[in-house]
Amino acid sequence: MSDAKRNATLGETLLSLLKERSLSMRKLSAATSIDTATISRIVNGKQKAKPEHLEAFALHLDVPSAPLFQAAGYGAPAPPIHQNQPNDIYSSINSIKEILQASNLMDHQFTAELVQKELSKYEPYVLTEEGAQIIHNDFHGKVKSVNGAGPFIEELKRMYQLYSSDNITLEERSILGSGLLYFVSATDIIPDYVFPLGYLDDAIAVQIVLGRLQDTRNNKPQP
């Protein structure tokens, strides 16, 4: 597909989203800090959108970023974006994996293995006073800086509430804490410029933690 065709597809998608939300390009510019003229050129197919443009559009138009990247030509042709399209962590990660495979950016399975290794290293540390203090001191600031960048943020908030409660076992606290510490730490297995939002590895970490937590509870001896 030519760049002109790709940009036209993205432009049509953006115009449709702006119309659904009763937004002008000027208002989108104010929200994203992207110059109005730049947005106009992208919409009219005269300029190729950069990854950071697409990230900002997805965030402020409240849609998954994967279809925008696809529409811009970073992967397979984009499916239509609907206002009520599901946006949970699992469907988002599946969309991410599809684009990774289509664009050959990196091996998703290899990435998950690296994330799992980091989580395993964190598990004993989060039970220490120092590890717990880092989580409690840095979690809310990191959430604020992310500014709702992905559906996994709501899961992280629930994980933090559970981690901070007194109604969990040490093993559960260790598992939850590893995901929280991964989120607030400077660890960045996937550089921000590689993929939409730059938080794919954090989303994978949340998915791994939730799976491990469920397995732990399923294997807990019944009273």
Short mmCIF file of C-alpha atoms in Angstrom, two decimals:
data_model
loop_
_atom_site.label_atom_id
_atom_site.label_comp_id
_atom_site.label_asym_id
_atom_site.label_seq_id
_atom_site.Cartn_x
_atom_site.Cartn_y
_atom_site.Cartn_z
CA MET A 1 0.00 0.00 0.00
CA SER A 2 1.39 3.45 -0.90
CA ASP A 3 2.08 6.09 1.74
CA ALA A 4 -0.63 8.27 0.20
CA LYS A 5 -3.21 5.50 0.58
CA ARG A 6 -2.12 4.76 4.14
CA ASN A 7 -2.32 8.41 5.15
CA ALA A 8 -5.73 8.76 3.53
CA THR A 9 -6.97 5.79 5.56
CA LEU A 10 -5.65 7.34 8.77
CA GLY A 11 -7.10 10.72 7.84
CA GLU A 12 -10.54 9.25 7.28
CA THR A 13 -10.30 7.43 10.61
CA LEU A 14 -9.29 10.59 12.48
CA LEU A 15 -12.03 12.66 10.85
CA SER A 16 -14.61 10.06 11.82
CA LEU A 17 -13.40 10.04 15.43
CA LEU A 18 -13.36 13.83 15.63
CA LYS A 19 -16.91 13.96 14.30
CA GLU A 20 -18.13 11.32 16.79
CA ARG A 21 -16.66 13.33 19.66
CA SER A 22 -17.69 16.75 18.32
CA LEU A 23 -14.07 17.87 18.34
CA SER A 24 -12.27 20.22 15.98
CA MET A 25 -8.65 19.86 14.89
CA ARG A 26 -7.90 22.96 16.94
CA LYS A 27 -9.29 21.34 20.10
CA LEU A 28 -7.35 18.13 19.39
CA SER A 29 -4.26 20.29 18.93
CA ALA A 30 -4.78 21.92 22.32
CA ALA A 31 -5.25 18.52 23.99
CA THR A 32 -2.28 16.80 22.35
CA SER A 33 0.12 19.76 22.00
CA ILE A 34 0.47 18.85 18.32
CA ASP A 35 0.36 21.86 16.00
CA THR A 36 -3.00 22.28 14.25
CA ALA A 37 -1.26 22.55 10.89
CA THR A 38 0.48 19.22 11.51
CA ILE A 39 -2.81 17.54 12.37
CA SER A 40 -4.38 19.00 9.23
CA ARG A 41 -1.54 17.67 7.05
CA ILE A 42 -1.86 14.20 8.62
CA VAL A 43 -5.64 14.17 8.17
CA ASN A 44 -5.31 15.28 4.54
CA GLY A 45 -2.64 12.69 3.75
CA LYS A 46 0.11 15.26 3.18
CA GLN A 47 2.26 14.13 6.12
CA LYS A 48 2.94 10.70 7.59
CA ALA A 49 2.01 10.48 11.27
CA LYS A 50 4.88 9.72 13.63
CA PRO A 51 4.44 7.12 16.42
CA GLU A 52 4.26 9.90 19.02
CA HIS A 53 1.44 11.55 17.04
CA LEU A 54 -0.53 8.31 16.99
CA GLU A 55 0.04 7.73 20.70
CA ALA A 56 -1.32 11.18 21.50
CA PHE A 57 -4.32 10.76 19.18
CA ALA A 58 -5.22 7.41 20.75
CA LEU A 59 -4.92 8.80 24.28
CA HIS A 60 -7.01 11.92 23.74
CA LEU A 61 -9.57 10.35 21.40
CA ASP A 62 -10.00 7.48 23.86
CA VAL A 63 -9.45 4.63 21.41
CA PRO A 64 -6.99 1.72 21.31
CA SER A 65 -3.75 2.82 19.66
CA ALA A 66 -3.25 -0.38 17.63
CA PRO A 67 -5.89 0.43 14.94
CA LEU A 68 -4.40 3.90 14.44
CA PHE A 69 -0.94 2.40 13.93
CA GLN A 70 -2.43 -0.06 11.48
CA ALA A 71 -4.27 2.71 9.61
CA ALA A 72 -1.00 4.64 9.37
CA GLY A 73 0.69 1.67 7.74
CA TYR A 74 2.65 0.28 10.67
CA GLY A 75 0.97 -3.12 10.40
CA ALA A 76 -1.89 -4.94 8.74
CA PRO A 77 -4.90 -2.97 7.41
CA ALA A 78 -6.93 -1.52 10.22
CA PRO A 79 -10.37 -2.77 11.15
CA PRO A 80 -13.02 -0.08 11.64
CA ILE A 81 -12.87 1.76 14.95
CA HIS A 82 -16.19 1.85 16.77
CA GLN A 83 -16.94 4.12 19.66
CA ASN A 84 -17.93 1.20 21.89
CA GLN A 85 -15.04 -1.07 20.90
CA PRO A 86 -13.82 -3.21 23.86
CA ASN A 87 -10.65 -1.86 25.43
CA ASP A 88 -9.70 -4.33 28.16
CA ILE A 89 -6.16 -5.44 28.85
CA TYR A 90 -6.42 -8.81 27.15
CA SER A 91 -7.89 -7.58 23.85
CA SER A 92 -5.35 -4.75 23.83
CA ILE A 93 -2.41 -7.10 24.33
CA ASN A 94 -3.74 -9.37 21.59
CA SER A 95 -3.92 -6.40 19.22
CA ILE A 96 -0.39 -5.41 20.19
CA LYS A 97 0.87 -8.93 19.56
CA GLU A 98 -0.71 -8.98 16.09
CA ILE A 99 1.04 -5.76 15.09
CA LEU A 100 4.36 -6.94 16.51
CA GLN A 101 4.11 -10.08 14.42
CA ALA A 102 2.97 -8.24 11.28
CA SER A 103 5.71 -5.61 11.45
CA ASN A 104 8.44 -7.94 12.78
CA LEU A 105 9.36 -5.41 15.45
CA MET A 106 10.15 -8.02 18.08
CA ASP A 107 9.33 -11.46 19.39
CA HIS A 108 6.34 -11.21 21.76
CA GLN A 109 7.11 -14.54 23.44
CA PHE A 110 10.72 -13.50 24.05
CA THR A 111 9.52 -10.20 25.50
CA ALA A 112 7.14 -12.01 27.89
CA GLU A 113 10.00 -14.23 29.07
CA LEU A 114 12.17 -11.19 29.81
CA VAL A 115 9.34 -9.55 31.75
CA GLN A 116 8.79 -12.74 33.74
CA LYS A 117 12.48 -12.82 34.71
CA GLU A 118 12.29 -9.24 35.98
CA LEU A 119 9.16 -10.00 38.00
CA SER A 120 10.84 -13.04 39.59
CA LYS A 121 13.76 -10.85 40.68
CA TYR A 122 11.38 -8.32 42.27
CA GLU A 123 9.23 -10.77 44.24
CA PRO A 124 11.47 -11.15 47.32
CA TYR A 125 12.46 -7.47 47.29
CA VAL A 126 8.91 -6.11 47.50
CA LEU A 127 8.48 -7.86 50.86
CA THR A 128 11.28 -5.74 52.32
CA GLU A 129 10.63 -2.37 53.92
CA GLU A 130 12.65 -0.64 51.21
CA GLY A 131 10.75 -2.32 48.37
CA ALA A 132 7.37 -1.54 49.91
CA GLN A 133 8.38 2.08 50.46
CA ILE A 134 9.33 2.50 46.80
CA ILE A 135 5.92 1.21 45.70
CA HIS A 136 3.96 3.38 48.13
CA ASN A 137 6.03 6.50 47.41
CA ASP A 138 6.14 6.23 43.63
CA PHE A 139 2.97 4.46 42.49
CA HIS A 140 0.51 7.37 42.44
CA GLY A 141 3.02 9.70 40.77
CA LYS A 142 3.71 7.17 38.03
CA VAL A 143 -0.03 6.64 37.41
CA LYS A 144 -0.47 10.39 37.10
CA SER A 145 2.42 10.67 34.63
CA VAL A 146 0.99 7.88 32.47
CA ASN A 147 -2.32 9.77 32.36
CA GLY A 148 -4.50 6.76 31.57
CA ALA A 149 -2.25 5.49 28.77
CA GLY A 150 -3.67 2.00 28.74
CA PRO A 151 -6.46 -0.22 30.06
CA PHE A 152 -3.96 -1.94 32.32
CA ILE A 153 -3.84 1.19 34.49
CA GLU A 154 -7.19 0.30 36.08
CA GLU A 155 -5.86 -3.19 36.80
CA LEU A 156 -2.75 -1.67 38.38
CA LYS A 157 -4.90 0.50 40.63
CA ARG A 158 -6.82 -2.56 41.80
CA MET A 159 -3.53 -4.43 42.29
CA TYR A 160 -2.22 -1.57 44.44
CA GLN A 161 -5.35 -1.54 46.61
CA LEU A 162 -5.09 -5.28 47.14
CA TYR A 163 -1.33 -5.11 47.78
CA SER A 164 -1.96 -2.44 50.44
CA SER A 165 -4.68 -4.43 52.20
CA ASP A 166 -4.23 -6.79 55.15
CA ASN A 167 -6.34 -9.56 53.66
CA ILE A 168 -3.75 -11.26 51.46
CA THR A 169 -0.99 -13.80 52.04
CA LEU A 170 2.71 -12.98 51.79
CA GLU A 171 2.89 -14.94 48.55
CA GLU A 172 0.07 -12.90 47.06
CA ARG A 173 1.65 -9.66 48.27
CA SER A 174 4.94 -10.71 46.69
CA ILE A 175 3.30 -11.43 43.33
CA LEU A 176 1.28 -8.21 43.31
CA GLY A 177 4.22 -6.14 44.48
CA SER A 178 6.47 -7.45 41.70
CA GLY A 179 4.08 -6.06 39.08
CA LEU A 180 3.74 -2.74 40.88
CA LEU A 181 7.50 -2.37 41.29
CA TYR A 182 8.03 -3.21 37.62
CA PHE A 183 5.59 -0.44 36.74
CA VAL A 184 7.21 2.25 38.88
CA SER A 185 10.81 1.24 38.15
CA ALA A 186 12.98 2.51 35.32
CA THR A 187 13.07 -0.96 33.74
CA ASP A 188 12.15 -0.66 30.08
CA ILE A 189 12.50 -3.88 28.13
CA ILE A 190 10.67 -2.29 25.20
CA PRO A 191 11.89 1.25 24.42
CA ASP A 192 9.14 3.85 24.21
CA TYR A 193 9.75 4.56 20.53
CA VAL A 194 9.20 0.95 19.47
CA PHE A 195 5.50 0.65 20.04
CA PRO A 196 2.36 2.59 20.83
CA LEU A 197 2.43 4.23 24.25
CA GLY A 198 5.66 2.50 25.22
CA TYR A 199 3.93 0.51 27.97
CA LEU A 200 3.58 -2.88 26.30
CA ASP A 201 5.97 -4.54 28.73
CA ASP A 202 4.05 -3.09 31.68
CA ALA A 203 0.80 -4.45 30.25
CA ILE A 204 2.41 -7.86 29.80
CA ALA A 205 3.68 -7.70 33.40
CA VAL A 206 0.15 -7.02 34.65
CA GLN A 207 -1.20 -9.93 32.61
CA ILE A 208 1.46 -12.27 34.02
CA VAL A 209 0.83 -11.12 37.60
CA LEU A 210 -2.95 -11.56 37.32
CA GLY A 211 -2.45 -15.04 35.91
CA ARG A 212 -0.06 -16.04 38.67
CA LEU A 213 -2.34 -14.60 41.33
CA GLN A 214 -5.27 -16.62 39.99
CA ASP A 215 -3.18 -19.81 39.89
CA THR A 216 -2.01 -19.24 43.46
CA ARG A 217 -5.57 -18.83 44.71
CA ASN A 218 -6.80 -21.84 42.77
CA ASN A 219 -4.09 -23.99 44.35
CA LYS A 220 -4.68 -22.69 47.88
CA PRO A 221 -5.76 -25.50 50.27
CA GLN A 222 -9.43 -25.33 51.08
CA PRO A 223 -10.28 -24.84 54.80
#
